[in-house]
Coordinates of C-alpha atoms in Angstrom, one line a residue:
X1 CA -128.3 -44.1 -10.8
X2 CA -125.9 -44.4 -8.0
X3 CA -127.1 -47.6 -7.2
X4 CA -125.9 -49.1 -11.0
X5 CA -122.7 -47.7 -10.1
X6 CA -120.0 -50.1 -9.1
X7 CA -116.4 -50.7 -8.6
X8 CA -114.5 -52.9 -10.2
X9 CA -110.8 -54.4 -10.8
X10 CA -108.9 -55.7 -13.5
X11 CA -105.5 -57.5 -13.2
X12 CA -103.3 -55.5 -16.5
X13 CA -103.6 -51.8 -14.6
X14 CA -102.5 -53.1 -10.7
X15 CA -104.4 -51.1 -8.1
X16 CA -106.7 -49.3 -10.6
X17 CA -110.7 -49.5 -9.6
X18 CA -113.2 -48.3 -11.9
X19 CA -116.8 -47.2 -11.7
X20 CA -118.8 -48.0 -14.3
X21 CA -121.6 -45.3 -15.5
X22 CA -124.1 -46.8 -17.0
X23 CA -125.1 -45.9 -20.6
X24 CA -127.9 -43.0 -20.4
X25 CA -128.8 -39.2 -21.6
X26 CA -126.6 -37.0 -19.9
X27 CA -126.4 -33.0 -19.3
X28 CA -122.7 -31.6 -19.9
X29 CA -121.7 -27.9 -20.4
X30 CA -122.8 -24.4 -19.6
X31 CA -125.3 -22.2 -20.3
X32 CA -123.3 -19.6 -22.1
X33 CA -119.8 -21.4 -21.9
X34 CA -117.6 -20.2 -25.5
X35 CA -116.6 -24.1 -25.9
X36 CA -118.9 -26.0 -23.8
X37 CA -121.8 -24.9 -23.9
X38 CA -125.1 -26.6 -22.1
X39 CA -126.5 -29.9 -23.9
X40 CA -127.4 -33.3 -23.4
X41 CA -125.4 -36.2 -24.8
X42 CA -125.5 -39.9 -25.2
X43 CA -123.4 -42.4 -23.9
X44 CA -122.5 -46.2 -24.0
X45 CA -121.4 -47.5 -21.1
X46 CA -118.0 -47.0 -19.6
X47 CA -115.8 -48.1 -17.0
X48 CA -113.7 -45.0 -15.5
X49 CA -110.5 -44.9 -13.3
X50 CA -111.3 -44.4 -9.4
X51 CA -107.9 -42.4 -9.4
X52 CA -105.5 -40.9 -12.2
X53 CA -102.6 -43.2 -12.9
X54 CA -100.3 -43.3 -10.5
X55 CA -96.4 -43.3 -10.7
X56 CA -96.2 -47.0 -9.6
X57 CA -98.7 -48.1 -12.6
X58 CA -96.5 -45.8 -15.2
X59 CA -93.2 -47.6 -13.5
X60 CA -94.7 -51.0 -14.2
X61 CA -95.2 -49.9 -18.0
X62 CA -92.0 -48.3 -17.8
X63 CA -90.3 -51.7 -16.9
X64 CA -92.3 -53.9 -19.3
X65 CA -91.9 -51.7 -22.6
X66 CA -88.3 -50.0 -21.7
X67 CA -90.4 -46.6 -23.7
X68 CA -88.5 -43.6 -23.2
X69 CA -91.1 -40.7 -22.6
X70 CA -90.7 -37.3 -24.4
X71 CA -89.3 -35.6 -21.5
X72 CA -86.8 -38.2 -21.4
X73 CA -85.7 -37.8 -25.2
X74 CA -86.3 -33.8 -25.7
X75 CA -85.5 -32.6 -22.2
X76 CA -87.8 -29.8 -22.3
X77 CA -90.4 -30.3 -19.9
X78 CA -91.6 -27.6 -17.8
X79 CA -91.6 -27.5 -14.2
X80 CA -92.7 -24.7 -11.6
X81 CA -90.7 -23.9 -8.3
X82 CA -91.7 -21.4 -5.6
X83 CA -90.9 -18.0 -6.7
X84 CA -92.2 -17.8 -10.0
X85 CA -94.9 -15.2 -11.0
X86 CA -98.7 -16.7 -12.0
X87 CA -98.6 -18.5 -15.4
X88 CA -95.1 -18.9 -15.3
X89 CA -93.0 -22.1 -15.4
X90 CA -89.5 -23.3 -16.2
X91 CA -87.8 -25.4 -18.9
X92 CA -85.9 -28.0 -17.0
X93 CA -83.6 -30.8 -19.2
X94 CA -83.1 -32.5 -15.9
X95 CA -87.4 -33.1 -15.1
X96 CA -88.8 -36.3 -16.2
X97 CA -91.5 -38.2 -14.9
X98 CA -89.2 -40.0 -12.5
X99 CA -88.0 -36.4 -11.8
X100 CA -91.7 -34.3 -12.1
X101 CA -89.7 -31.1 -10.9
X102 CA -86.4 -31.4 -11.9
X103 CA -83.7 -33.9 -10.3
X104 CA -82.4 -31.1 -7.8
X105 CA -86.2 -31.6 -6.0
X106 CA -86.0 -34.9 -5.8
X107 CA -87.4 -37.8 -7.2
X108 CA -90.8 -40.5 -6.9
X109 CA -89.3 -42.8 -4.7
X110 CA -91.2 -41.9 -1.8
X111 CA -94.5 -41.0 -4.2
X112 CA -94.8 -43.8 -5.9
X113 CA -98.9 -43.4 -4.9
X114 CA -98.9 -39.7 -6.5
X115 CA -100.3 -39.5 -10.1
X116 CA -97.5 -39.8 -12.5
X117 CA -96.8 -36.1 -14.5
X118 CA -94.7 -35.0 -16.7
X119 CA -95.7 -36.9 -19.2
X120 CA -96.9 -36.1 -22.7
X121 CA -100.2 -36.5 -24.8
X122 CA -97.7 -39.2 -27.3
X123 CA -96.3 -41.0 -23.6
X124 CA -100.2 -41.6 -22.1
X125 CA -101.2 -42.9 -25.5
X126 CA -98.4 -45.6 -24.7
X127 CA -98.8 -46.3 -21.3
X128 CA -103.0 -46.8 -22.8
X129 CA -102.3 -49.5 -25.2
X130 CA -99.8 -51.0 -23.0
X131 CA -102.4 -51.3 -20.0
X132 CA -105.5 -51.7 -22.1
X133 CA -107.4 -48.9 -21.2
X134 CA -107.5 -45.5 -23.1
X135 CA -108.4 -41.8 -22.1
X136 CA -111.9 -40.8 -21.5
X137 CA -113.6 -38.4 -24.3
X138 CA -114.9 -34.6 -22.8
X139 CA -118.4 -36.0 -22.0
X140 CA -117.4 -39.0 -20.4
X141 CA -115.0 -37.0 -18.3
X142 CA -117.2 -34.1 -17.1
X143 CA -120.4 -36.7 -17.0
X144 CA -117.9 -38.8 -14.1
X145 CA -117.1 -35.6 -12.8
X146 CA -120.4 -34.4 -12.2
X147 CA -121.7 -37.3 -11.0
X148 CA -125.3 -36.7 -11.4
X149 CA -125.1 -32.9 -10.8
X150 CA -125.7 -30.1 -13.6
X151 CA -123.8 -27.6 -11.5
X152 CA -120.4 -26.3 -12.0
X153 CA -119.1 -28.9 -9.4
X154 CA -120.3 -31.5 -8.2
X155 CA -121.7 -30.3 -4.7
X156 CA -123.1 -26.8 -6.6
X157 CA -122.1 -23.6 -7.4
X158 CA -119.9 -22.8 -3.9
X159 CA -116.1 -22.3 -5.3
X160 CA -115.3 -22.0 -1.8
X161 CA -115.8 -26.1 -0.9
X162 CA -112.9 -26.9 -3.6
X163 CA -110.2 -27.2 -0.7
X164 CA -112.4 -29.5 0.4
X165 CA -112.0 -31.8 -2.4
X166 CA -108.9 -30.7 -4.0
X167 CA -105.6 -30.4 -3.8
X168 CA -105.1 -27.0 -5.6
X169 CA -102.8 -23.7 -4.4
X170 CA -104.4 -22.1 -2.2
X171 CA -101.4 -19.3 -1.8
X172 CA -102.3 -15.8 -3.1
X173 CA -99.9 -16.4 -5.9
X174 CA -96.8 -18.5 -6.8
X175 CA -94.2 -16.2 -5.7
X176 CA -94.3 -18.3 -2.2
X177 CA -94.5 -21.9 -1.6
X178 CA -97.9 -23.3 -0.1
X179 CA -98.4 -26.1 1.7
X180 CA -101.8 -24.7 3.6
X181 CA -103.0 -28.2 2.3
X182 CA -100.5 -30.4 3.3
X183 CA -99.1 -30.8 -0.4
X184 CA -96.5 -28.5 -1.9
X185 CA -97.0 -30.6 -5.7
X186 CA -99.2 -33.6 -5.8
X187 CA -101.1 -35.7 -2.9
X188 CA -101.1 -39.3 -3.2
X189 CA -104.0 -40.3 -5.0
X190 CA -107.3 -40.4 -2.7
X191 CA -106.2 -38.0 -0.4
X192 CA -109.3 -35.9 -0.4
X193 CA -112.9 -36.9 -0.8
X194 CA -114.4 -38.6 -3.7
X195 CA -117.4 -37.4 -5.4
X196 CA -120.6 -39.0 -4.6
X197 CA -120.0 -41.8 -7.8
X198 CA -116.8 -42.7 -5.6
X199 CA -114.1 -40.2 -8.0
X200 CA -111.5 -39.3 -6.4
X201 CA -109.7 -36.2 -7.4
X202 CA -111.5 -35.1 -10.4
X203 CA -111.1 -31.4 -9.9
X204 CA -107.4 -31.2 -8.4
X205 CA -104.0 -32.8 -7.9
X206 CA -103.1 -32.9 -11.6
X207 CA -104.7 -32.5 -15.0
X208 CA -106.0 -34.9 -16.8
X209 CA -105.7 -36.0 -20.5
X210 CA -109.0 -36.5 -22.5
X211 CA -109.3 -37.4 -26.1
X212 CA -110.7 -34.8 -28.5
X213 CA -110.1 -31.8 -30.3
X214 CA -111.3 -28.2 -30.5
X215 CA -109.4 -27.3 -32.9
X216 CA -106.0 -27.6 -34.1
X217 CA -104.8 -31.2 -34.3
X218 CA -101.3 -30.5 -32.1
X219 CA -103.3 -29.6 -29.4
X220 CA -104.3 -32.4 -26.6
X221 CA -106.8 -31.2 -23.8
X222 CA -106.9 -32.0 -20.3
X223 CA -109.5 -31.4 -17.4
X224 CA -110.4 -30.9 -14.2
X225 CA -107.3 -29.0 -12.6
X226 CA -104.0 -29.3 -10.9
X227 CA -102.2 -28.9 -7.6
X228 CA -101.0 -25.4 -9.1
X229 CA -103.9 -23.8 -9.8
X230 CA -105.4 -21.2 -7.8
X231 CA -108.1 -18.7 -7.7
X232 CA -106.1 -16.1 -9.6
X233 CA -104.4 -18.4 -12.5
X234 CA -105.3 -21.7 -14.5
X235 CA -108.8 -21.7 -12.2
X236 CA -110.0 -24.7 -14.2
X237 CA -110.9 -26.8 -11.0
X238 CA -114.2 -27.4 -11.9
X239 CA -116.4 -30.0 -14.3
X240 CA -117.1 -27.2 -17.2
X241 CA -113.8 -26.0 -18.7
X242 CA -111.3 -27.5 -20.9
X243 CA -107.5 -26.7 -21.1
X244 CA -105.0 -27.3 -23.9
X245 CA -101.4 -27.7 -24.5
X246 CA -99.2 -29.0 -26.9
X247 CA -99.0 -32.9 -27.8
X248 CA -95.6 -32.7 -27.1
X249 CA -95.7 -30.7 -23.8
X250 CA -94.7 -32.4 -20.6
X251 CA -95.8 -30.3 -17.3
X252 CA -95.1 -31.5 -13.7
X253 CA -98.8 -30.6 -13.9
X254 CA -100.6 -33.0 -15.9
X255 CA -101.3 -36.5 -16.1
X256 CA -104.5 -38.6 -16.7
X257 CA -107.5 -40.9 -15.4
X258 CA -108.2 -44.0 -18.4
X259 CA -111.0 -45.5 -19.2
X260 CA -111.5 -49.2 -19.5
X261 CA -111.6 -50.4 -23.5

């Protein structure tokens, strides 16, 4: 199957590569797993995003379109600073996704190869039709992700190999800063391994956006994990579970990988 793979560019998304998985029966899930639970889907073919979207692509749709993001108009996005305890973050009026953690930490200038965050489920869904792409569904997330595997990541069942591949907090909690990795917040994209399909970041740096619901309507879900998450909070780092948050929430955490249309 790796061999089918390959990589591919397209001029509207500037700098974005895609693999294409070719259509097929695929395992997703877990054995036991309350909302995904072990089964084997079909899909079409797809074309997926090498890396998530980066803050120079959402700059270029920010210049084209003028769109004001939900951060931007609400000024409630929610950003996390050193010192807070696990699960907790801050509302910020000042954090946009020029501004991921508020203005007094700086802005992208420097990071314009970072994945672009604080951004909302509504802001992506613009950015989408603008570039024309859109987000992947859960399957053909976790089937990229997985990359041929049926193990909880893609090189098994060791949790211990995620530094490898991730850029997640490694820190025993969030009440000091971490940079054990190199990265305080996000990496630029591709700064860890890819998975063996040639993915890079799938289970760290930020989350990402997929479409689907399990559940309530107001709720978007994302995947794979973020640059905050450790072993002891938001341990989603991995190609089985699925997060939520509000359509209208905007974390310094989040941001997404698209999918060719």
């Amino acid at each position: 199957m790796i061999l089918a793979l390959y990589i591919s560019c397209i001029l509207s998304v500037p700098d974005t590569s895609f693999v294409r998985v070719p259509a097929g029966e695929y395992w997703v899930g877990q054995k036991g797993h309350a909302v995904n639970p072990a089964r084997k889907v079909r899909l079409s073919t797809y074309e997926i995003g090498v890396t998530e979207v980066t803050n120079r692509q959402f700059a270029a749709f920010i210049k084209a379109t003028g769109y004001q993001t939900d951060a931007e108009r609400r000024h409630d996005a929610l950003v996390f600073e050193p010192g807070l305890r696990e699960f907790r973050w801050k509302e910020d009026s000042t954090a946009t996704w020029r501004y991921p953690n508020g203005i007094r930490n700086g802005g992208i200038e420097q990071k314009m190869d970072h994945p672009v965050t604080t951004i909302s489920y509504r802001d992506i869904h613009a950015y989408c039709e603008w570039a024309g792409v859109r987000l992947p569904s859960f399957d053909e997330w976790e089937v990229a992700s997985r990359a041929g595997a049926r193990t909880t990541f893609f090189w098994g069942e060791d949790a211990k190999r995620i530094g490898t591949y991730a850029n997640i907090w490694h820190g025993r909690d969030h009440l000091q800063s971490d940079t054990s990795d190199g990265f305080m917040y996000t990496a630029p994209v591709g700064s860890f391994p890819p998975n063996p399909w040639g993915l890079y970041d799938v289970y760290g740096n930020v989350f990402e956006f997929c479409e689907g619901h399990l559940g309530k309507a107001d709720v978007a879900h994302a995947r794979g994990g973020s640059w905050w998450c450790s072993a002891h909070a938001c341990n989603f780092f991995n190609s089985v579970d699925i997060g939520r948050v509000s359509v209208y929430a905007s974390f310094s955490n989040l941001g997404c990988r698209v999918v060719k249309k």
